[in-house]
Short mmCIF file of C-alpha atoms in Angstrom, two decimals:
data_model
loop_
_atom_site.label_atom_id
_atom_site.label_comp_id
_atom_site.label_asym_id
_atom_site.label_seq_id
_atom_site.Cartn_x
_atom_site.Cartn_y
_atom_site.Cartn_z
CA MET A 1 -108.81 25.52 -0.48
CA THR A 2 -107.91 23.47 -3.80
CA GLU A 3 -110.00 20.94 -5.39
CA ASN A 4 -107.64 18.11 -4.30
CA ASP A 5 -108.31 18.91 -0.50
CA THR A 6 -110.22 16.11 1.37
CA PHE A 7 -112.78 16.74 3.79
CA ALA A 8 -114.80 14.59 6.10
CA ILE A 9 -118.35 14.89 7.31
CA ILE A 10 -119.75 12.81 10.11
CA GLY A 11 -123.53 11.99 10.58
CA VAL A 12 -125.19 10.48 13.50
CA PHE A 13 -128.22 8.36 13.23
CA ALA A 14 -130.84 7.16 15.69
CA SER A 15 -131.54 3.96 13.77
CA SER A 16 -129.58 1.53 11.77
CA ARG A 17 -131.93 1.40 9.11
CA ALA A 18 -131.54 5.25 8.32
CA MET A 19 -127.75 4.85 8.49
CA VAL A 20 -127.70 1.96 5.84
CA GLU A 21 -130.05 3.85 3.71
CA THR A 22 -127.65 6.92 3.82
CA ALA A 23 -124.70 4.66 3.26
CA ARG A 24 -126.23 3.15 0.33
CA GLN A 25 -127.20 6.75 -1.09
CA LEU A 26 -123.72 7.97 -0.55
CA ARG A 27 -122.31 5.04 -2.45
CA GLY A 28 -124.56 5.90 -5.21
CA LEU A 29 -122.95 9.36 -5.55
CA GLY A 30 -119.76 7.44 -5.94
CA LEU A 31 -118.25 8.00 -2.59
CA ARG A 32 -115.95 4.87 -1.56
CA THR A 33 -114.47 5.98 1.85
CA ILE A 34 -117.40 5.54 4.00
CA GLU A 35 -116.79 4.26 7.68
CA ALA A 36 -119.56 3.12 9.97
CA TYR A 37 -119.33 2.90 13.64
CA THR A 38 -122.30 1.05 15.25
CA PRO A 39 -122.89 -0.51 18.86
CA TYR A 40 -123.53 -3.81 17.33
CA PRO A 41 -123.25 -5.48 14.02
CA VAL A 42 -125.88 -4.36 11.57
CA GLU A 43 -127.17 -6.65 8.80
CA GLN A 44 -126.68 -5.51 5.39
CA LEU A 45 -123.93 -2.88 6.32
CA ALA A 46 -121.17 -5.08 5.14
CA GLU A 47 -122.97 -5.36 1.85
CA THR A 48 -123.78 -1.84 1.45
CA LEU A 49 -120.11 -0.85 2.16
CA ARG A 50 -118.69 -3.73 0.04
CA LEU A 51 -116.70 -4.88 2.88
CA ARG A 52 -114.95 -7.98 1.78
CA ARG A 53 -115.64 -11.31 3.60
CA GLY A 54 -112.34 -12.65 4.95
CA GLY A 55 -109.89 -10.73 2.81
CA PRO A 56 -106.30 -10.29 4.05
CA LEU A 57 -107.16 -11.35 7.51
CA ALA A 58 -108.25 -15.10 6.10
CA TRP A 59 -105.07 -15.24 4.28
CA THR A 60 -102.76 -14.24 7.20
CA MET A 61 -104.57 -17.03 9.23
CA ALA A 62 -104.27 -19.65 6.47
CA ALA A 63 -100.50 -18.43 6.25
CA GLY A 64 -100.20 -19.05 10.10
CA ALA A 65 -101.90 -22.33 9.85
CA LEU A 66 -99.22 -23.26 7.18
CA VAL A 67 -96.40 -22.24 9.15
CA GLY A 68 -97.74 -23.89 12.22
CA ALA A 69 -98.20 -27.17 10.54
CA SER A 70 -94.59 -26.96 9.36
CA CYS A 71 -93.22 -26.01 12.55
CA GLY A 72 -95.25 -28.33 14.62
CA TYR A 73 -94.40 -31.31 12.54
CA PHE A 74 -90.76 -30.59 12.33
CA ILE A 75 -89.97 -30.16 16.03
CA GLN A 76 -91.14 -33.47 16.51
CA TYR A 77 -89.60 -34.82 13.64
CA TRP A 78 -86.37 -33.12 14.60
CA ASP A 79 -86.58 -34.43 18.29
CA GLU A 80 -87.44 -37.89 17.39
CA TRP A 81 -85.09 -38.53 14.41
CA LEU A 82 -82.14 -36.06 14.45
CA ASN A 83 -81.75 -34.79 18.05
CA TYR A 84 -82.40 -37.84 20.09
CA PRO A 85 -83.26 -40.78 18.36
CA LEU A 86 -85.29 -43.00 20.80
CA ASN A 87 -87.00 -46.36 20.14
CA VAL A 88 -90.43 -45.94 21.48
CA GLY A 89 -92.57 -49.18 21.21
CA GLY A 90 -90.97 -50.21 18.15
CA ARG A 91 -92.65 -47.21 16.34
CA PRO A 92 -90.47 -45.60 13.44
CA HIS A 93 -88.57 -42.48 14.35
CA ASN A 94 -90.79 -40.47 11.61
CA SER A 95 -94.05 -41.63 13.16
CA TRP A 96 -96.55 -39.39 11.18
CA PRO A 97 -99.54 -40.58 12.87
CA ALA A 98 -98.47 -39.72 16.22
CA PHE A 99 -96.87 -36.31 14.97
CA THR A 100 -100.31 -35.36 13.34
CA VAL A 101 -101.86 -34.61 16.59
CA GLY A 102 -99.07 -32.40 17.94
CA ALA A 103 -98.78 -30.64 14.52
CA PHE A 104 -102.49 -29.95 14.46
CA GLU A 105 -102.26 -28.63 17.73
CA ILE A 106 -99.53 -26.16 16.83
CA THR A 107 -101.32 -25.47 13.44
CA LEU A 108 -104.33 -24.03 15.61
CA LEU A 109 -102.20 -22.09 17.61
CA PHE A 110 -100.42 -20.29 14.97
CA ALA A 111 -103.50 -19.71 13.09
CA VAL A 112 -105.38 -18.32 15.93
CA ALA A 113 -102.56 -16.08 16.88
CA ALA A 114 -102.09 -14.94 13.34
CA GLY A 115 -105.76 -14.23 13.47
CA PHE A 116 -105.81 -12.32 16.84
CA PHE A 117 -102.56 -10.13 16.20
CA GLY A 118 -103.92 -9.63 12.56
CA LEU A 119 -107.00 -8.11 13.73
CA TRP A 120 -105.02 -5.94 16.04
CA PHE A 121 -103.18 -4.82 12.95
CA ALA A 122 -106.32 -4.43 10.98
CA CYS A 123 -107.81 -2.21 13.68
CA GLY A 124 -104.73 -0.33 13.89
CA LEU A 125 -104.44 -1.49 17.64
CA PRO A 126 -101.04 -0.75 18.89
CA ARG A 127 -102.07 3.00 18.42
CA LEU A 128 -104.58 3.82 21.21
CA TYR A 129 -105.42 7.54 20.27
CA ASP A 130 -106.95 8.53 16.85
CA PRO A 131 -107.72 12.41 16.40
CA ARG A 132 -110.68 11.42 14.26
CA LEU A 133 -112.41 10.10 17.46
CA ASP A 134 -112.09 13.61 19.32
CA SER A 135 -115.48 14.57 17.90
CA GLU A 136 -118.39 14.24 20.31
CA ALA A 137 -120.33 12.67 17.52
CA PHE A 138 -118.77 9.21 18.26
CA ASP A 139 -119.70 9.37 22.07
CA ARG A 140 -122.78 7.24 21.83
CA ALA A 141 -121.49 5.05 18.89
CA SER A 142 -120.96 2.49 21.32
CA ALA A 143 -124.22 2.71 23.12
CA ASP A 144 -127.32 3.65 21.02
CA ARG A 145 -126.21 5.67 18.09
CA PHE A 146 -125.07 4.79 14.54
CA VAL A 147 -122.30 7.10 13.06
CA LEU A 148 -121.19 7.32 9.31
CA ARG A 149 -117.97 9.20 8.45
CA VAL A 150 -117.59 10.07 4.68
CA GLU A 151 -114.26 11.14 3.15
CA ALA A 152 -114.41 12.91 -0.11
CA ARG A 153 -112.33 15.12 -2.31
CA THR A 154 -113.64 18.72 -2.97
CA ARG A 155 -113.61 18.17 -6.61
CA GLN A 156 -115.51 14.98 -6.46
CA VAL A 157 -118.63 16.06 -4.83
CA ALA A 158 -119.97 19.36 -2.98
CA ARG A 159 -120.02 19.38 0.90
CA GLU A 160 -123.35 20.48 0.74
CA SER A 161 -124.83 17.56 -1.36
CA ILE A 162 -123.46 15.13 1.37
CA ARG A 163 -125.10 17.30 3.85
CA GLN A 164 -128.56 17.13 2.15
CA VAL A 165 -128.20 13.24 2.15
CA PHE A 166 -127.53 13.07 5.82
CA GLU A 167 -130.34 15.57 6.48
CA ALA A 168 -132.65 13.66 3.96
CA HIS A 169 -132.35 10.43 6.14
CA GLY A 170 -132.84 12.34 9.38
CA ALA A 171 -129.42 12.72 10.91
CA GLU A 172 -129.49 13.94 14.39
CA ARG A 173 -126.16 15.67 14.12
CA ILE A 174 -123.95 16.51 11.37
CA GLU A 175 -120.47 17.68 11.69
CA GLU A 176 -117.48 18.41 9.36
CA ALA A 177 -114.01 17.33 10.45
CA ALA A 178 -110.54 17.48 8.98
CA ALA A 179 -109.62 14.41 6.98
CA MET R 1 -137.40 -27.90 -10.07
CA SER R 2 -137.72 -31.65 -10.81
CA GLY R 3 -138.70 -30.74 -14.24
CA ASP R 4 -135.15 -30.74 -15.54
CA TRP R 5 -134.79 -34.41 -14.61
CA ASN R 6 -134.96 -37.08 -17.40
CA TRP R 7 -136.72 -39.72 -14.98
CA ARG R 8 -137.10 -42.17 -17.63
CA SER R 9 -133.26 -42.51 -18.36
CA LEU R 10 -132.67 -42.30 -14.59
CA ASN R 11 -135.03 -45.07 -13.89
CA LEU R 12 -133.72 -47.09 -16.77
CA GLY R 13 -130.09 -46.47 -15.57
CA ALA R 14 -131.29 -47.83 -11.99
CA LEU R 15 -133.05 -50.56 -13.55
CA ALA R 16 -129.90 -51.53 -15.68
CA ALA R 17 -127.65 -51.32 -12.71
CA PHE R 18 -130.11 -53.75 -10.81
CA ALA R 19 -130.33 -56.07 -13.84
CA VAL R 20 -126.46 -56.22 -14.44
CA GLY R 21 -125.82 -56.58 -10.78
CA SER R 22 -128.40 -59.39 -10.42
CA VAL R 23 -126.98 -61.40 -13.16
CA GLY R 24 -123.33 -60.93 -11.52
CA CYS R 25 -124.80 -61.98 -8.14
CA GLY R 26 -126.16 -65.03 -9.36
CA LEU R 27 -123.08 -65.90 -11.24
CA GLY R 28 -120.91 -65.19 -8.50
CA ALA R 29 -123.21 -67.12 -5.88
CA THR R 30 -122.94 -70.25 -8.06
CA VAL R 31 -118.99 -69.75 -8.32
CA ASP R 32 -118.33 -68.66 -4.73
CA LEU R 33 -121.46 -68.55 -2.44
CA ASP R 34 -119.46 -67.27 0.46
CA GLY R 35 -117.98 -64.58 -1.52
CA PHE R 36 -121.72 -63.48 -2.54
CA SER R 37 -122.57 -63.17 1.23
CA ARG R 38 -119.60 -61.20 1.99
CA ALA R 39 -120.26 -58.75 -1.07
CA TRP R 40 -123.73 -58.35 -0.16
CA LEU R 41 -122.86 -57.61 3.37
CA CYS R 42 -120.71 -54.67 1.95
CA ALA R 43 -123.69 -53.65 -0.35
CA TYR R 44 -126.23 -53.77 2.43
CA LEU R 45 -124.11 -51.71 4.85
CA PHE R 46 -123.42 -48.93 2.29
CA TRP R 47 -127.09 -48.47 1.14
CA LEU R 48 -128.54 -48.68 4.62
CA GLY R 49 -126.73 -45.15 5.14
CA LEU R 50 -129.52 -43.60 3.17
CA PRO R 51 -132.58 -44.17 5.26
CA LEU R 52 -130.59 -43.76 8.52
CA CYS R 53 -129.28 -40.36 7.44
CA GLY R 54 -132.74 -39.51 6.64
CA VAL R 55 -134.64 -40.51 9.90
CA THR R 56 -131.47 -38.89 11.78
CA LEU R 57 -131.46 -35.52 10.11
CA VAL R 58 -135.48 -35.30 10.41
CA LEU R 59 -135.34 -36.22 13.92
CA VAL R 60 -132.32 -33.73 14.62
CA HIS R 61 -134.50 -30.97 12.76
CA ASP R 62 -137.37 -31.67 14.98
CA LEU R 63 -135.25 -30.54 17.99
CA THR R 64 -133.15 -27.75 16.35
CA GLY R 65 -135.17 -26.19 13.56
CA GLY R 66 -133.55 -24.71 10.42
CA ASN R 67 -134.72 -23.23 7.31
CA TRP R 68 -132.63 -25.65 5.17
CA MET R 69 -135.34 -28.08 5.75
CA ALA R 70 -137.63 -26.35 3.56
CA SER R 71 -135.54 -27.77 0.38
CA ALA R 72 -134.12 -30.94 2.13
CA ARG R 73 -137.81 -32.24 3.50
CA PRO R 74 -138.88 -34.08 0.12
CA ALA R 75 -135.36 -35.53 -0.50
CA LEU R 76 -134.98 -36.68 3.21
CA ASN R 77 -138.72 -38.04 3.15
CA ALA R 78 -137.70 -39.97 -0.10
CA ALA R 79 -134.60 -41.17 1.49
CA ILE R 80 -136.51 -42.58 4.66
CA ALA R 81 -139.06 -44.12 2.43
CA THR R 82 -136.45 -46.48 1.42
CA MET R 83 -135.99 -47.95 5.11
CA PRO R 84 -138.05 -51.12 4.74
CA LEU R 85 -136.00 -52.31 1.83
CA ALA R 86 -132.81 -50.97 2.97
CA ALA R 87 -133.20 -52.72 6.43
CA LEU R 88 -134.40 -55.86 5.32
CA ALA R 89 -131.72 -56.32 2.61
CA GLY R 90 -129.45 -57.71 5.07
CA ILE R 91 -131.19 -61.05 4.90
CA PRO R 92 -129.58 -62.27 1.86
CA ALA R 93 -126.02 -61.94 3.66
CA PHE R 94 -127.26 -62.93 6.95
CA VAL R 95 -128.87 -66.33 6.02
CA ARG R 96 -125.32 -67.75 5.83
CA LEU R 97 -123.96 -66.40 9.08
CA HIS R 98 -120.94 -69.02 8.96
CA ALA R 99 -119.58 -67.39 5.66
CA LEU R 100 -119.20 -63.93 7.46
CA TYR R 101 -118.49 -64.62 11.09
CA HIS R 102 -115.72 -66.69 12.83
CA TRP R 103 -117.86 -66.90 16.13
CA VAL R 104 -120.45 -68.86 14.53
CA ASP R 105 -118.01 -71.87 14.73
CA PRO R 106 -119.07 -73.75 17.95
CA GLY R 107 -115.40 -74.96 18.30
CA ARG R 108 -114.09 -71.58 19.26
CA GLN R 109 -114.70 -71.02 23.05
CA LEU R 110 -115.22 -67.31 23.18
CA ASP R 111 -115.99 -65.23 26.49
CA ASN R 112 -118.65 -63.40 24.74
CA ALA R 113 -120.44 -66.20 23.50
CA PHE R 114 -123.75 -65.17 25.35
CA TYR R 115 -123.79 -62.26 23.12
CA LEU R 116 -122.31 -63.58 20.01
CA ASN R 117 -124.25 -66.30 19.05
CA SER R 118 -126.55 -66.85 15.97
CA ALA R 119 -130.02 -66.92 17.86
CA ALA R 120 -129.05 -63.57 19.63
CA PHE R 121 -127.49 -62.14 16.26
CA TYR R 122 -131.01 -62.90 14.67
CA LEU R 123 -132.93 -61.47 17.53
CA ARG R 124 -131.08 -58.15 17.58
CA TYR R 125 -131.40 -57.87 13.83
CA ALA R 126 -135.25 -58.19 13.96
CA ILE R 127 -135.44 -55.67 16.68
CA ASP R 128 -133.31 -53.26 14.65
CA VAL R 129 -135.38 -53.68 11.58
CA ALA R 130 -138.48 -53.28 13.48
CA LEU R 131 -137.23 -50.17 15.63
CA TRP R 132 -135.96 -48.54 12.36
CA CYS R 133 -139.24 -48.95 10.37
CA LEU R 134 -140.85 -47.59 13.40
CA ILE R 135 -138.93 -44.57 13.58
CA ALA R 136 -139.07 -44.12 9.84
CA ALA R 137 -143.04 -44.26 9.95
CA PHE R 138 -142.76 -41.53 12.82
CA ALA R 139 -140.43 -39.39 10.66
CA LEU R 140 -142.61 -39.64 7.44
CA TRP R 141 -146.14 -39.57 8.83
CA THR R 142 -146.31 -37.26 11.76
CA PRO R 143 -147.34 -33.77 10.61
CA ARG R 144 -144.66 -31.49 10.02
CA GLY R 145 -144.46 -28.43 7.85
CA ALA R 146 -142.04 -27.91 5.03
CA ALA R 147 -139.46 -26.21 7.17
CA THR R 148 -141.25 -26.24 10.46
CA PRO R 149 -140.40 -29.06 12.94
CA ILE R 150 -142.88 -31.35 14.76
CA ALA R 151 -145.18 -29.85 17.15
CA PRO R 152 -143.15 -28.83 20.55
CA ALA R 153 -145.62 -31.09 22.55
CA ARG R 154 -144.22 -34.14 20.45
CA SER R 155 -140.68 -33.42 20.21
CA TRP R 156 -139.90 -35.63 22.94
CA ILE R 157 -140.80 -38.42 20.85
CA SER R 158 -137.88 -37.28 18.44
CA ALA R 159 -135.52 -37.03 21.26
CA ILE R 160 -136.20 -40.68 22.62
CA GLY R 161 -136.09 -41.61 18.89
CA LEU R 162 -132.51 -40.36 18.38
CA ILE R 163 -131.42 -41.98 21.55
CA ALA R 164 -132.98 -45.33 20.32
CA LEU R 165 -131.37 -44.76 16.73
CA ALA R 166 -128.02 -44.27 18.46
CA LEU R 167 -128.17 -47.18 20.60
CA SER R 168 -129.37 -49.48 17.84
CA ALA R 169 -126.90 -48.14 15.33
CA SER R 170 -124.00 -48.92 17.83
CA PHE R 171 -125.34 -52.53 18.34
CA ALA R 172 -125.72 -53.05 14.67
CA SER R 173 -122.30 -51.71 13.96
CA ILE R 174 -120.78 -54.06 16.45
CA ASP R 175 -122.88 -57.05 15.46
CA TRP R 176 -122.28 -56.76 11.81
CA ILE R 177 -118.79 -55.52 11.33
CA LEU R 178 -117.03 -55.32 14.51
CA SER R 179 -117.59 -58.98 15.36
CA LEU R 180 -115.85 -60.09 11.95
CA GLU R 181 -112.89 -59.99 14.40
CA PRO R 182 -114.55 -61.57 17.60
CA ALA R 183 -111.88 -60.74 20.07
CA PHE R 184 -111.54 -57.19 18.89
CA TRP R 185 -112.99 -54.27 20.85
CA SER R 186 -112.83 -50.63 20.26
CA SER R 187 -115.45 -48.35 22.17
CA ILE R 188 -115.21 -45.53 19.45
CA PHE R 189 -116.05 -48.10 16.49
CA PRO R 190 -119.76 -47.64 16.69
CA MET R 191 -119.17 -43.78 16.07
CA ILE R 192 -116.99 -44.46 13.09
CA VAL R 193 -119.55 -46.76 11.41
CA ALA R 194 -122.77 -44.47 12.41
CA ALA R 195 -120.77 -41.37 11.03
CA GLY R 196 -120.03 -43.31 7.96
CA TRP R 197 -123.76 -44.19 7.28
CA PHE R 198 -124.71 -40.55 7.81
CA ASN R 199 -122.14 -39.43 5.36
CA ALA R 200 -123.06 -41.85 2.76
CA GLY R 201 -126.89 -41.06 3.06
CA LEU R 202 -126.32 -37.29 3.19
CA ALA R 203 -124.05 -37.27 0.26
CA LEU R 204 -126.60 -38.99 -1.61
CA VAL R 205 -129.36 -36.59 -0.77
CA VAL R 206 -127.18 -33.45 -1.27
CA LEU R 207 -126.14 -34.81 -4.48
CA ALA R 208 -129.84 -35.26 -5.80
CA MET R 209 -130.51 -31.67 -4.33
CA ALA R 210 -127.52 -30.06 -6.13
CA ALA R 211 -128.58 -31.73 -9.29
CA ALA R 212 -132.16 -30.91 -9.04
CA GLY R 213 -131.07 -27.17 -8.15
CA VAL R 214 -132.70 -26.48 -5.14
CA GLU R 215 -132.22 -23.13 -3.41
CA ARG R 216 -128.62 -22.52 -2.88
CA ARG R 217 -128.34 -21.09 0.66
CA HIS R 218 -130.13 -24.39 1.86
CA MET R 219 -127.67 -26.52 -0.15
CA ALA R 220 -124.95 -24.61 1.50
CA ASP R 221 -126.35 -25.21 4.93
CA LEU R 222 -126.45 -29.03 4.29
CA ALA R 223 -122.90 -28.71 2.77
CA ALA R 224 -121.97 -27.18 6.11
CA ILE R 225 -123.47 -30.26 8.09
CA LEU R 226 -121.57 -32.54 5.71
CA LEU R 227 -118.34 -30.80 6.35
CA GLY R 228 -119.11 -31.20 9.97
CA THR R 229 -119.98 -34.91 9.86
CA THR R 230 -116.99 -35.93 7.42
CA ILE R 231 -114.52 -34.16 9.77
CA PHE R 232 -116.25 -36.16 12.55
CA TRP R 233 -115.89 -39.40 10.70
CA ALA R 234 -112.05 -38.70 9.98
CA TYR R 235 -111.29 -37.71 13.58
CA VAL R 236 -112.99 -40.89 15.10
CA GLU R 237 -111.52 -43.12 12.45
CA PHE R 238 -108.01 -41.62 13.02
CA MET R 239 -108.23 -41.63 16.72
CA GLN R 240 -109.08 -45.31 16.72
CA PHE R 241 -106.24 -45.97 14.39
CA LEU R 242 -103.79 -43.94 16.22
CA ILE R 243 -104.29 -45.55 19.76
CA ILE R 244 -104.22 -48.95 18.45
CA TRP R 245 -101.25 -48.35 16.27
CA GLU R 246 -99.33 -46.76 19.03
CA GLU R 247 -100.10 -49.47 21.74
CA ASN R 248 -99.49 -52.25 19.06
CA LEU R 249 -101.25 -54.62 21.28
CA LYS R 250 -101.74 -58.22 20.08
CA THR R 251 -105.35 -58.13 20.73
CA GLU R 252 -105.92 -54.97 18.83
CA ILE R 253 -103.60 -54.79 16.06
CA GLN R 254 -105.05 -57.71 14.49
CA TRP R 255 -108.00 -55.55 13.25
CA TYR R 256 -105.59 -53.31 11.22
CA LEU R 257 -102.98 -55.98 10.03
CA PRO R 258 -105.13 -57.27 7.21
CA ARG R 259 -106.66 -53.93 6.53
CA PHE R 260 -102.88 -52.31 5.71
CA ALA R 261 -101.85 -55.47 3.73
CA GLY R 262 -101.57 -55.32 -0.09
CA ILE R 263 -104.29 -53.45 -2.06
CA TRP R 264 -106.09 -52.42 1.31
CA LEU R 265 -103.30 -49.78 2.24
CA PRO R 266 -103.97 -47.70 -0.86
CA THR R 267 -107.72 -48.32 -0.47
CA ALA R 268 -107.60 -46.77 2.96
CA PHE R 269 -105.81 -43.76 1.68
CA VAL R 270 -108.21 -43.14 -1.14
CA GLY R 271 -111.10 -43.48 1.48
CA LEU R 272 -109.53 -40.84 3.46
CA ALA R 273 -108.71 -38.51 0.42
CA LEU R 274 -112.15 -38.59 -0.92
CA GLY R 275 -113.99 -38.94 2.23
CA PHE R 276 -112.32 -36.11 4.19
CA VAL R 277 -109.40 -34.27 2.36
CA VAL R 278 -111.54 -33.19 -0.73
CA PRO R 279 -114.75 -32.48 0.86
CA PHE R 280 -112.74 -30.36 3.81
CA PHE R 281 -111.13 -28.17 1.43
CA VAL R 282 -113.97 -27.59 -1.05
CA PHE R 283 -116.56 -27.07 1.63
CA VAL R 284 -114.53 -24.85 3.98
CA THR R 285 -114.80 -22.29 1.62
CA THR R 286 -118.00 -20.02 1.23
CA ALA R 287 -117.75 -20.58 -2.76
CA GLY R 288 -117.31 -24.32 -2.67
CA LYS R 289 -120.44 -24.40 -0.40
CA HIS R 290 -122.60 -22.44 -2.91
CA SER R 291 -121.53 -23.94 -6.12
CA ARG R 292 -123.98 -26.59 -7.46
CA ALA R 293 -121.18 -28.21 -9.32
CA ALA R 294 -118.61 -28.24 -6.73
CA VAL R 295 -121.12 -29.52 -4.10
CA ALA R 296 -122.19 -32.41 -6.51
CA ALA R 297 -118.59 -33.40 -7.17
CA VAL R 298 -117.74 -33.55 -3.52
CA CYS R 299 -120.85 -35.61 -2.72
CA ALA R 300 -119.90 -38.10 -5.54
CA ALA R 301 -116.26 -38.23 -3.98
CA ILE R 302 -117.72 -38.95 -0.43
CA LEU R 303 -119.92 -41.62 -2.07
CA ALA R 304 -116.96 -43.03 -3.70
CA SER R 305 -115.09 -43.01 -0.34
CA ARG R 306 -117.85 -44.65 1.51
CA VAL R 307 -117.98 -47.58 -1.10
CA ALA R 308 -114.19 -48.06 -0.75
CA ASP R 309 -114.30 -47.89 3.13
CA GLN R 310 -117.16 -50.32 3.36
CA TRP R 311 -115.25 -52.95 1.43
CA TRP R 312 -112.01 -52.00 3.47
CA LEU R 313 -113.89 -52.70 6.71
CA VAL R 314 -115.26 -55.99 5.68
CA LEU R 315 -113.46 -57.64 2.93
CA PRO R 316 -109.76 -57.78 4.35
CA GLU R 317 -111.13 -60.14 6.87
CA PHE R 318 -111.53 -62.90 4.32
CA SER R 319 -108.37 -64.20 2.49
CA PRO R 320 -108.36 -65.21 -0.25
CA GLY R 321 -111.31 -62.87 -0.97
CA GLY R 322 -114.02 -63.46 -3.68
CA PRO R 323 -113.53 -61.97 -7.06
CA PHE R 324 -113.77 -58.19 -7.21
CA TRP R 325 -116.56 -58.19 -9.82
CA LEU R 326 -118.90 -59.91 -7.43
CA ASP R 327 -118.35 -57.09 -4.87
CA VAL R 328 -119.22 -54.44 -7.63
CA ALA R 329 -122.25 -56.55 -8.70
CA ALA R 330 -123.77 -56.71 -5.26
CA MET R 331 -123.07 -52.87 -4.94
CA LEU R 332 -125.06 -52.39 -8.20
CA ALA R 333 -127.79 -55.07 -7.66
CA LEU R 334 -128.94 -53.59 -4.28
CA GLY R 335 -128.15 -49.77 -5.43
CA GLY R 336 -130.34 -50.26 -8.57
CA LEU R 337 -133.40 -51.36 -6.46
CA MET R 338 -132.72 -48.62 -3.82
CA LEU R 339 -132.31 -45.89 -6.42
CA LEU R 340 -135.48 -47.09 -8.01
CA LEU R 341 -137.31 -46.56 -4.88
CA PHE R 342 -135.39 -43.20 -4.01
CA PHE R 343 -136.20 -41.91 -7.43
CA ALA R 344 -139.85 -42.78 -7.19
CA GLY R 345 -140.07 -41.01 -3.92
CA LEU R 346 -138.10 -37.93 -5.07
CA ARG R 347 -140.25 -37.56 -8.05
CA ALA R 348 -143.72 -37.73 -6.36
CA ARG R 349 -142.41 -35.39 -3.43
CA TRP R 350 -140.94 -32.84 -5.76
CA SER R 351 -143.98 -32.59 -7.93
CA ALA R 352 -146.21 -32.30 -4.86
CA ALA R 353 -143.83 -29.69 -3.45
CA ALA R 354 -143.84 -27.79 -6.84
CA THR R 355 -147.88 -27.95 -6.97
CA ALA R 356 -148.05 -26.53 -3.67
CA THR R 357 -145.72 -23.61 -4.36
CA LEU R 358 -147.79 -22.91 -7.61
CA ALA R 359 -151.04 -22.90 -5.50
CA ARG R 360 -149.68 -20.64 -3.13
CA ARG R 361 -148.42 -18.46 -5.84
CA HIS R 362 -151.79 -18.29 -7.67
CA GLY R 363 -154.40 -19.27 -5.20
#
């Protein structure tokens, strides 16, 4: 075992409060790769783990909106002016007030689709199986338990000190796993 | 929090605006009496938004609750207290109805003359003023906590008040603005005007709150409300335009023809940019809603948009129009008075709130 080896420790808690406190203390030790699995959104967890609001997903959706606006406008412009110019009620071929509505709808469609599939991607969704979840510690993470998974390098911190932090906050179960 | 404000120079500024505006109005009225009536109508319609927004938000809060009211209550109450002045300020414009509305002319045989006649107009105006002052008294003087709404047993009065407010504001917008073009009709129009009133009032209230440095998350909540209502305003305004522009019917398009001629076309775009585009892109971000400087700047933009939009709604109807300085003078004259009253209310309520906070902390 060299000192660059990474290892993972999983702790299961009965209360969200204990989990948030543990996460806070682990961050204090300088650990950055902390994952939390909870049955419902826990307040202050995002703050504690420094999860960014928005982040890449927000930009993905903004890009989707921009592409959607351009496509939505262009298809109307192309059809009405370039492809098949037709005089409708004496309105100009490039009727931007009328095109705005359709362009807006397509903007929403693209933005929401970008968000939907972006979230899939962010969750690693096409992959249905993750060996990390083999552990029985996760069994109740979607029901009534709060699970923390910490990754660290051997040279960074001793396994024992992470274990102690877990124990100090009353972890019901502590498991080691391969990272 | 009001300690940072230099009340003396604020009051002097408002007084100066009133003085300059009054001199301008006096001069303008001798040169162009009809022009004065029209300019004053615009000023009246703009400043009326302040108390109307105040009562609306307090009554809505009675039904929904929300912690933001803890910071907003003093400023909203100061806005509501301007109701008698703001509501009665229509009189200088309405004494000369024939300068404003074509339907006063008995030669025009209108189908809707049973509704559009001077006596009925004045009656509706009197009812509006009385009703709004009554609702304002209810919003101001019935017991409520800083952030707590009215007692649940009485919240039905707030609900009825909101319905009465919506109906009376609809009638008012039809009487005062839509009837400028007596044959024109648009069912969405009252919502456009009501949203404009609400945005103008809320922009002024939030501007005061941002400048006074109230709690950031409360300011952000109000900015979010303002984001919603500016989107709503742009939506209804655009929907009315889109339908009428597409149909291009003789009875309807005449509303837009003078409003898209000459200087009024760029005015419409300025109103849209400052009243919707700028607020949207700033307030849609979390940082924009929480920055005092950004919120204050956007509120100022919305106010500028509201002034431009008020002129755009009323003035293109008259050609040739009165001098532009007269329109500005009327805006300043009534604005100076309204701000003097608003500042006095803010000062009294903020110092009372600060005293109460101190008493809680040390008592």
